[in-house]
Amino acid sequence: MDKKNDNNDQLTDWKKKFEAETKTSSADDIIINTDEGIGIKPLYIEEDIKNLNFVDVESLPGYEPYTRGPKASMYVNRPWTIRQYAGFSTAEESNNFYRKNLEAGQKGLSVAFDLPTHRGYDSDDEIVMGDVGKAGVAIDSVEDMKILFDGIPLDQMSVSMTMNGAVLPILASFIVAGEEQGVAVKDLSGTIQNDILKEFMVRNTYIYPPDPSMRIVADIIEYTSKEMPKFNSISISGYHMQEAGADNVLELAYTLADGIEYVRAALSKGLDIDDFAPRLSFFFAIGTDFFMEIAKLRAARTLWYKIMRDFGAKNEKSLTLRTHCQTSGVSLTEKDPYNNIVRTSYEALSAVLGGTQSLHTNSFDEAIALPTEFSARIARNTQLILQNETGVTNTVDPLAGSYFIEKITDEVASKAWEIIQEVEELGGMTKAVNAGIPKLKIEESATKKQAKIDSGDRVVVGVNKFQNPKEPKIDVLVIDNEKVREDQIKKINLLKGSRDNQKLEKSLNELTEDAKNGNNLLYSAVKAIKNRATIGEVSKALENVFGRHYATSVGVSGVYGKYFEGNEEFMHVTKKIQDFEKSYGRRPRVLVVKMGQDGHDRGAKIVATSFADIGFDIDMGPLFQSPKDVAKDAVENDVHAIGVSTLAAGHKTLVPELMNSLKEQDPENKIIVFVGGIIPEQDYDFLYEKNISAIFGPGSNIIESAEKVIDLISDKNNQ
């Protein structure tokens, strides 16, 4: 029997059965389109994996193009590293948390710093009073860094640090803390994120403009390649792109394009590619699209091999992409939050089946507040269960050979490669970032995703379907921001009172001169830190030369509204806004703002662009404003409402300040204030007592929120 003809007959018969069961005219018409623009068919066969562009279906793990994994043995030899990202309050509190987790089975540390540290401010700076210790640990000097790792031998423990803006003083503090612990710099192991390009795209915890920032990246790559052979000089991060709304193809393409730019920056230092490329690492988000996330990781290794080969790399370690992954934060919901345990579990499984080298699993309560010890234990144990109970470590790349997986891996790679070529045509990622193109594409993707959820086209269990009639009460971790700041200021004052100021000034002046003359900045930063310079003082010494970067805000338009053409609910709210305009001679005007040092602006951008599409007149405030500045802008621009986006737990400090400033500048109290973001329910009454008009938590429907706001504005104007 002719097998090919037999298969064709069977396929024809299958189509008939499928069409009868689904009551459709043609099986070929049933296509599910993903966010990435990839059409998913109901059936994949051997024919689908012939003549692929990037994937070699016959390749083996540990062999080029490394689709199946960077190591031949993968988890059969050693499972991925459980590396939980954590940091809060003071160095003392975080150290205690780390030691407990290490005793409970965690294998590596991943440090989260607070926003003032990220932005190069000391805790005693008035500009950061609402942010100290809130969304990470406050580090003001090497003394804090020493406390952070007290009792944790840095010659034995791999440490990952998520730091970009203040990367020089933080890495210098880590080096000095190791030395004063008795560990030579060459024996330190771990990773510093050091990925500044994505900060300009999405996360916004930058300090200096793009060009000097890229110089700092190159200096760190150069220093670590010479002095720290066990340390990864950069973690090229797509995670924050996906969190900001990028689909998997955008995340992959822009992450690898960033990687290309960093390679070029290092080569400009005169380094040989194989001197530094083995220590480059990556960081990807893992969202809810199970198979697409697996395909993304396999495609990432495939494309990076091609990129590095084109650069002339010969060392196998230069050619292999190694990655850390973290489950999605944006997929976590405030409503029915125990569902988040399930979401995180299958996201973790997706990362593992995709071949990650290390993994962080989010805690289920992170859509509400910082994780508690209870929720952090569940998150960590999710990985321990995967490693010890499921059998996923018994074989290498178990999904290889799947027609579906191999095909979509190739499709993801092909689409990502097209975008990488577009970036190259612009002159590379720095020029693309300066032009604002990646930022706009990511914002467009984010707005489309929100529209799908709000319209019900995308089901989020417990949010827009299958809602829980009795929302559970969740205990949350509360950080006493004022107490943390007081403690940090005491430590800063003690440090300043005990150091040799003459030596300090000399080393800071040396750092400033190196910034002017082009010398490697990490060497002089280490000297300054040894002389007990603070994080803020080192950052300021560089700022005196480089300046501080301030971004202009540009949003997308028409994306959200286009999705709701003809939608009755959308048109109902639009009519209310039109009626308001007829009555008062202008559209309702809303100022959307971020306050403090929190640069995560996805929520603010989505609200601004979608509200504009619905019919509001929208002003978008600049990042990092003080409450006083926001109040001033609101009054001067005669807005009807202020929408405050908060994700970093500063709402109990910053919002009351805003209300007090508004009262001073607008005694008639004509402006309403609404707040959205990560706000525990237990804080609602506190905010309402401060005269907040409405609170919208994660997952709030935009159209419903818009109707609430226009009703509040109308009521206020009718008084």
XYZ file of C-alpha atoms in Angstrom, residues 122-620:
499
model
C 19.361 58.021 48.565
C 16.541 57.341 51.012
C 16.945 60.771 52.649
C 16.145 62.619 49.396
C 12.797 64.440 49.740
C 11.835 63.479 46.191
C 11.511 59.765 47.117
C 9.818 59.954 50.506
C 6.801 57.910 49.357
C 8.800 55.122 47.686
C 11.486 53.989 50.156
C 11.410 50.235 50.794
C 8.043 49.803 49.087
C 8.656 47.671 45.995
C 12.048 46.269 46.894
C 14.898 46.633 49.353
C 16.407 50.047 50.082
C 20.171 50.077 49.470
C 21.939 53.364 50.209
C 25.547 52.191 50.620
C 27.865 49.202 50.800
C 26.935 48.876 54.472
C 23.362 47.989 53.421
C 24.734 45.556 50.830
C 26.841 43.832 53.486
C 23.773 43.426 55.712
C 21.768 42.114 52.742
C 24.183 39.188 52.307
C 25.097 38.647 55.947
C 25.561 34.922 56.575
C 25.252 34.175 52.836
C 28.700 33.172 51.449
C 29.126 35.053 48.173
C 31.765 32.619 46.925
C 29.116 29.853 47.029
C 25.864 31.654 46.199
C 24.880 32.871 42.741
C 23.224 36.296 43.025
C 21.040 37.937 40.385
C 20.406 41.672 40.711
C 17.693 43.475 38.782
C 19.364 46.838 38.367
C 19.781 49.135 35.374
C 19.726 52.863 36.155
C 22.034 52.833 39.198
C 23.877 49.776 37.915
C 27.392 51.179 38.548
C 27.087 51.927 42.297
C 25.025 48.773 42.949
C 27.469 46.420 41.206
C 30.368 48.263 42.850
C 28.696 47.798 46.257
C 28.261 44.078 45.575
C 31.957 43.777 44.637
C 33.091 45.633 47.763
C 30.670 43.679 50.004
C 32.184 40.465 48.622
C 35.737 41.671 49.206
C 34.930 42.699 52.782
C 33.346 39.269 53.279
C 36.684 37.801 52.183
C 35.608 36.833 48.648
C 37.838 37.847 45.735
C 36.107 39.614 42.849
C 37.021 36.736 40.482
C 35.046 34.299 42.653
C 31.766 36.230 42.624
C 29.036 34.591 40.552
C 25.646 35.790 39.405
C 24.052 38.273 37.037
C 23.483 42.015 36.875
C 20.577 42.961 34.607
C 22.353 46.014 33.095
C 19.777 46.196 30.266
C 19.148 49.909 29.835
C 17.533 49.895 26.376
C 14.359 48.195 27.609
C 14.154 50.846 30.363
C 13.718 53.508 27.704
C 11.078 51.320 26.043
C 8.901 50.172 28.937
C 10.130 50.149 32.530
C 11.523 53.681 32.797
C 13.928 53.218 35.727
C 16.663 55.041 33.830
C 18.842 57.884 35.094
C 21.029 59.104 32.214
C 20.260 59.620 28.489
C 20.615 56.638 26.105
C 24.161 57.274 24.816
C 25.997 57.566 28.185
C 23.790 54.755 29.484
C 25.051 52.514 26.675
C 28.602 53.471 27.568
C 27.994 52.248 31.136
C 26.695 48.936 29.767
C 29.863 48.516 27.706
C 32.091 49.450 30.675
C 30.478 46.747 32.808
C 30.835 44.119 30.081
C 34.511 45.078 29.727
C 35.186 45.010 33.496
C 33.451 41.692 34.138
C 35.108 39.989 31.159
C 38.499 40.889 32.658
C 37.849 40.680 36.411
C 34.745 38.497 37.008
C 34.881 35.346 34.860
C 31.985 33.679 36.729
C 29.667 36.670 36.504
C 27.078 37.439 33.809
C 27.607 41.040 32.736
C 24.102 41.559 31.416
C 20.663 39.958 31.478
C 18.956 41.061 28.295
C 15.354 41.335 29.340
C 12.171 40.805 27.401
C 10.215 40.262 30.607
C 9.302 43.881 31.118
C 8.280 44.219 27.471
C 5.672 41.491 27.824
C 4.557 42.975 31.144
C 4.103 46.288 29.322
C 1.901 44.582 26.724
C 4.208 43.176 24.032
C 3.114 39.951 22.376
C 5.597 37.070 22.235
C 7.022 37.987 18.838
C 7.597 41.628 19.814
C 9.152 40.544 23.113
C 11.480 38.110 21.365
C 12.447 40.419 18.505
C 13.182 43.486 20.616
C 15.051 41.462 23.234
C 17.370 39.943 20.641
C 17.731 43.320 18.903
C 18.812 44.753 22.275
C 21.299 41.892 22.513
C 22.760 42.791 19.107
C 23.205 46.386 20.243
C 24.985 45.331 23.449
C 27.320 43.052 21.499
C 28.252 45.977 19.262
C 28.822 48.189 22.309
C 31.194 45.605 23.784
C 33.018 45.147 20.488
C 33.562 48.919 20.396
C 35.706 48.454 23.525
C 38.093 46.337 21.474
C 37.000 43.076 23.091
C 36.960 39.807 21.146
C 33.420 38.473 20.970
C 34.354 35.194 22.637
C 35.844 37.172 25.553
C 32.433 38.363 26.733
C 29.623 36.612 24.808
C 29.682 33.424 26.967
C 28.544 35.558 29.933
C 25.588 37.208 28.209
C 22.260 35.960 29.524
C 18.588 36.579 28.826
C 15.357 37.035 30.762
C 11.910 36.279 29.356
C 8.367 36.517 30.643
C 6.122 33.472 30.559
C 2.472 34.322 30.039
C -0.689 32.292 29.707
C -0.402 31.210 26.046
C 1.118 27.846 26.939
C 2.463 26.549 23.629
C 3.400 29.961 22.251
C 5.658 30.585 25.266
C 7.400 27.234 24.708
C 7.881 28.096 21.046
C 9.287 31.510 21.980
C 12.088 30.043 24.119
C 12.990 27.482 21.457
C 12.946 30.198 18.778
C 15.086 32.475 20.958
C 17.909 29.919 21.103
C 17.616 29.256 17.375
C 17.866 32.934 16.395
C 20.608 33.819 18.892
C 22.769 31.060 17.432
C 22.339 32.614 13.980
C 23.057 36.133 15.305
C 26.226 35.135 17.158
C 27.482 33.023 14.271
C 27.060 36.073 12.018
C 29.146 38.084 14.513
C 31.911 35.493 14.111
C 31.614 33.811 17.527
C 33.288 30.412 17.714
C 33.022 29.415 21.386
C 30.023 27.139 21.892
C 29.082 29.123 25.013
C 28.932 32.287 22.891
C 26.525 30.616 20.487
C 24.078 29.301 23.083
C 21.363 31.437 24.595
C 20.870 30.891 28.311
C 17.830 32.361 29.990
C 16.089 33.042 33.251
C 12.293 33.129 33.131
C 9.597 34.563 35.358
C 5.909 33.823 35.304
C 3.671 36.678 34.277
C 2.814 39.444 36.696
C 0.229 41.010 34.420
C -1.731 37.730 34.182
C -2.331 37.823 37.959
C -5.792 39.081 38.868
C -7.091 40.949 41.894
C -10.454 39.224 41.513
C -10.651 35.577 42.606
C -6.898 35.659 43.362
C -6.463 31.975 44.246
C -6.871 31.289 40.518
C -3.431 32.873 40.209
C -1.858 29.764 41.763
C -3.153 27.747 38.807
C -2.035 30.368 36.267
C 1.462 30.483 37.732
C 1.720 26.681 37.800
C 1.077 26.160 34.104
C 3.188 29.197 33.189
C 6.022 27.579 35.156
C 5.474 24.291 33.311
C 5.593 26.184 30.016
C 8.971 27.723 30.948
C 10.335 24.309 31.907
C 9.130 22.620 28.714
C 10.687 25.525 26.805
C 14.057 24.786 28.428
C 14.733 27.658 30.847
C 17.932 27.643 32.967
C 16.371 29.271 36.016
C 12.896 30.303 37.041
C 10.967 32.638 39.330
C 7.335 31.839 40.071
C 5.140 34.749 41.137
C 3.088 34.661 44.310
C -0.687 34.616 43.907
C -1.208 37.844 45.879
C 1.125 40.063 43.823
C -1.805 41.688 42.003
C -2.769 43.077 45.400
C 0.453 43.713 47.330
C 3.946 42.416 48.027
C 3.956 38.644 48.660
C 3.590 37.308 52.187
C 5.733 34.491 53.559
C 2.711 32.186 53.036
C 2.226 33.059 49.360
C 5.974 33.040 48.662
C 6.163 29.473 50.002
C 3.421 28.304 47.610
C 5.226 29.992 44.704
C 8.544 28.328 45.576
C 6.919 24.935 46.196
C 5.296 25.107 42.749
C 8.776 24.654 41.322
C 9.766 21.995 43.840
C 6.669 19.980 42.857
C 7.519 20.346 39.165
C 11.069 19.149 39.811
C 10.251 16.285 42.134
C 6.759 14.991 41.329
C 5.927 15.441 37.644
C 8.654 13.612 35.743
C 9.526 16.640 33.584
C 13.223 16.224 34.401
C 13.348 12.662 33.053
C 13.902 13.542 29.404
C 15.308 16.407 27.302
C 12.912 18.624 25.320
C 9.922 16.250 25.519
C 7.845 18.268 23.028
C 10.410 18.053 20.218
C 8.992 16.389 17.127
C 5.504 17.701 17.748
C 4.289 18.972 14.382
C 2.536 21.842 16.140
C 5.466 22.881 18.353
C 8.042 22.718 15.582
C 5.838 24.691 13.190
C 4.977 27.515 15.571
C 8.591 27.664 16.782
C 9.563 28.363 13.200
C 6.728 30.862 12.704
C 7.671 32.778 15.860
C 11.323 32.809 14.759
C 10.407 34.003 11.242
C 8.183 36.832 12.468
C 10.720 37.924 15.070
C 13.493 37.925 12.473
C 11.463 40.269 10.237
C 11.187 42.772 13.114
C 14.902 42.449 13.920
C 15.667 43.325 10.293
C 13.384 46.372 10.542
C 15.376 47.532 13.600
C 18.649 46.969 11.737
C 17.396 49.091 8.831
C 16.798 51.923 11.323
C 20.452 51.732 12.378
C 20.089 49.491 15.435
C 18.126 49.469 18.649
C 19.485 52.673 20.181
C 18.254 54.648 17.165
C 14.943 52.758 17.172
C 14.475 53.559 20.879
C 15.351 57.226 20.314
C 12.707 57.319 17.577
C 10.159 55.795 19.999
C 9.115 53.030 17.588
C 9.354 49.958 19.897
C 7.559 51.818 22.676
C 4.617 52.685 20.419
C 4.349 49.138 19.028
C 4.305 47.687 22.549
C 1.669 50.201 23.677
C -0.478 49.321 20.671
C -0.177 45.622 21.539
C -1.117 46.325 25.176
C -4.190 48.320 24.173
C -5.381 45.550 21.818
C -5.044 42.987 24.625
C -7.074 45.169 27.002
C -9.770 45.645 24.368
C -10.055 41.869 23.901
C -10.525 41.361 27.648
C -13.014 44.221 28.047
C -15.070 42.982 25.083
C -15.115 39.421 26.405
C -13.278 38.059 23.358
C -10.545 36.885 25.716
C -11.785 35.045 28.785
C -10.102 35.722 32.108
C -11.612 33.339 34.623
C -12.984 35.106 37.662
C -12.717 38.524 35.995
C -14.923 38.730 32.880
C -16.418 35.223 33.135
C -17.096 32.620 35.834
C -16.884 35.310 38.540
C -16.717 34.319 42.176
C -19.832 35.671 43.971
C -17.887 35.714 47.239
C -14.467 37.270 46.813
C -12.037 35.851 49.401
C -10.229 38.104 51.861
C -6.476 37.938 51.401
C -3.935 38.813 54.074
C -1.324 41.137 52.583
C 2.146 42.246 53.557
C 2.209 45.835 54.778
C 5.401 47.897 54.670
C 5.672 50.826 57.076
C 7.264 53.212 54.585
C 7.893 55.973 57.109
C 9.626 53.629 59.568
C 11.826 52.161 56.799
C 12.813 55.631 55.640
C 13.610 56.747 59.198
C 15.835 53.679 59.695
C 17.619 54.286 56.374
C 18.239 57.946 57.174
C 19.777 56.960 60.531
C 22.143 54.558 58.733
C 23.062 57.207 56.144
C 23.833 59.743 58.872
C 25.949 57.186 60.743
C 27.877 56.404 57.553
C 28.482 60.075 56.759
C 29.672 60.717 60.288
C 32.289 57.945 60.251
C 33.889 58.150 56.783
C 37.008 59.973 55.593
C 35.478 62.868 53.631
C 38.785 63.835 52.031
C 39.228 60.362 50.517
C 35.573 60.345 49.544
C 35.722 63.666 47.672
C 38.874 62.600 45.862
C 37.281 59.362 44.631
C 34.046 61.110 43.570
C 36.033 63.719 41.646
C 37.983 60.887 40.007
C 34.695 59.276 38.963
C 33.463 62.536 37.436
C 36.728 62.964 35.529
C 36.494 59.378 34.226
C 32.987 60.174 33.008
C 34.484 63.080 31.029
C 37.584 61.304 29.684
C 36.173 57.944 28.679
C 37.897 55.694 31.245
C 36.051 52.600 32.480
C 33.636 53.854 35.140
C 33.267 50.694 37.208
C 36.850 50.827 38.479
C 36.407 54.344 39.864
C 32.891 53.528 41.158
C 34.388 50.668 43.208
C 36.934 53.115 44.709
C 34.183 55.582 45.644
C 32.060 52.856 47.239
C 35.069 51.597 49.222
C 35.402 55.140 50.578
C 31.737 54.911 51.654
C 30.109 56.983 48.971
C 26.346 56.474 48.909
C 24.410 55.215 45.889
C 23.013 58.715 45.410
C 26.441 60.374 45.599
C 27.916 58.085 42.930
C 24.873 58.645 40.709
C 25.092 62.413 41.187
C 28.815 62.452 40.306
C 27.891 60.907 36.936
C 24.771 63.046 36.520
C 26.983 66.139 36.738
C 28.507 65.034 33.428
C 25.744 63.046 31.702
C 22.634 64.886 32.912
C 19.347 63.167 33.868
C 17.028 61.829 31.175
C 13.413 62.985 30.922
C 11.190 61.223 28.408
C 8.352 62.740 26.426
C 5.082 60.839 26.539
C 3.523 59.802 23.217
C 0.481 57.527 23.104
C -1.351 55.524 20.461
C -4.838 56.479 19.323
C -7.792 54.712 17.766
C -6.666 51.187 18.696
C -9.097 50.644 21.596
C -12.055 52.424 20.003
C -11.689 50.534 16.722
C -12.257 47.284 18.593
C -15.647 48.479 19.884
C -17.214 49.893 16.722
C -20.967 49.344 17.061
C -20.687 48.106 20.683
C -23.761 49.291 22.624
C -22.000 49.715 25.972
C -19.188 51.703 24.354
C -21.667 53.920 22.474
C -23.686 54.454 25.679
C -20.651 55.884 27.495
C -19.646 57.923 24.436
C -23.116 59.485 24.360
C -22.824 60.468 28.036
C -19.598 62.299 27.184
C -21.243 64.003 24.182
C -24.164 65.102 26.397
C -21.671 66.552 28.882
C -19.985 68.496 26.081
C -23.363 69.912 24.940
C -24.176 71.007 28.483
C -20.821 72.533 29.447
C -19.282 73.558 26.119
C -16.285 71.240 26.321
C -15.442 67.579 26.749
C -14.669 66.180 30.214
C -10.933 66.604 30.719
C -8.852 64.036 32.620
C -5.199 64.248 33.693
C -3.668 60.734 33.890
C -0.559 60.612 36.082
C 2.146 58.527 37.714
C 3.633 59.917 40.931
C 6.862 59.152 42.724
C 9.582 57.009 41.154
C 7.372 54.260 39.721
C 7.989 54.160 35.960
C 5.725 51.200 35.124
C 3.261 53.055 32.922
C 1.335 50.318 31.083
C -1.850 50.893 33.084
C -1.635 54.670 32.800
C -1.057 54.494 29.042
C -3.948 52.077 28.483
C -6.325 54.266 30.514
C -5.172 57.409 28.717
C -5.473 55.995 25.183
C -8.728 54.113 25.743
C -10.404 57.026 27.575
C -9.370 59.272 24.669
C -10.977 56.854 22.203
C -14.162 56.842 24.282
C -14.330 60.649 24.046
C -12.535 62.198 27.039
C -10.064 65.043 26.558
C -6.864 63.496 27.973
C -3.689 65.044 29.371
C -0.843 62.623 30.098
